[in-house]
Amino acid sequence: MLAAADPNLIPSIFRPESVPAHAIHELSLFVLAVTAGIFVVVFGLIAYATFRFRRRPDDDGREPAQIYGSNPVEVAWTTVPLLIVVVLSLATARVIQQVQNAPKPASAVDVELVGHQWWWEIRYPKLGIVTANELHVPVSSPGRPMPTFLDLRSADVIHSFWVPRLAGKTDLVPNRRNHMWIEPQRTGLFIGQCAEYCGTQHAKMLLRVYVHTPEDFDRWVREQKAPAGVPPAVAPGRRVFEQTACVNCHALSGTIADGRFGPDLSHLMSRETLGAGALTNSAAGLKDWIRSPDRFKPGVLMPAMNLPESDLDQLVAYLATLK
Ligand code: CUA
């Protein structure tokens, strides 16, 4: 599903493509270098002592000279670790400060991200857009900074936003608002994943971030804001939709459906995946999914609606027009 062959899609903190991710990456390399130095010194000494003072055949069995206390050694092994800890703390505090207190430019895009079991609700309050599981943002450049500021909340349990190439991990905690921001400097697709165990389908709570040129982002915004037309041929499917329990959980602009338990369906077919990355979004995938969501995501909160086959076909034909 994730086309693992494409190295650009591998979520690695070692290939940052966003301002806060770069800051965290540099810090992690510094911490790794310092701790690698400690590792080499400590294990070098252990290896040396093990080899140099190993038991030999001509040992006379007597204990070597026992030495108690040494002020220079005590001072050295107290101050050196202390200095290392202070340096690591200061370097970390600097990056935390840099990431947490970043000024928000007027050109920033605002996004509210709400974690649900097991999908992501994505709202652009200033743009009037609601979508799910696939976050679209503009690319940022020094001449045209367009970071995206995220307001993170949860509708149920603790989830965690983590798109390793774009930003550090930040939890979505019930009754609390957390904040993070991303500032990607390259267009493309970046894969993220819920990073806090949140129940049965935690593993299938994927997040896709599409970074567009500003022009492409504007086009995406226009498409998302355009009302979905209903071709006459699919009107029966729309009736099926409005007459089943779909409307209790999903919202669909221009219809009576305004539920918030499940993803907004207004521009359903503009998304590449269903069930937060559980399967590819297509008319066939949609049909399989609606027939038995549990087959793809055991424990999923969406029930199988057990629609007669003809109703299901009409419903899918209608949903497939929601571009
Ligand atoms: Cu949401 Cu794990």
Tab-separated table of C-alpha atoms and ligand atoms in Angstrom, residues 116 118 158-160 194-198 202 205, ligand 1:
chain	number	residue	atom	x	y	z
A	116	HIS	CA	-10.071	9.691	16.648
A	118	TRP	CA	-8.561	5.324	14.382
A	158	ILE	CA	-4.341	9.817	23.566
A	159	HIS	CA	-2.955	9.686	20.036
A	160	SER	CA	0.326	11.054	18.774
A	194	CYS	CA	-0.088	7.623	15.120
A	195	ALA	CA	2.730	7.112	17.599
A	196	GLU	CA	0.826	6.454	20.821
A	197	TYR	CA	-0.919	3.134	21.365
A	198	CYS	CA	-4.606	4.019	21.124
A	202	HIS	CA	-3.468	1.926	16.351
A	205	MET	CA	-3.875	5.097	11.901
B	1	CUA	CU1	-4.099	6.786	17.456
B	1	CUA	CU2	-2.407	5.204	18.029
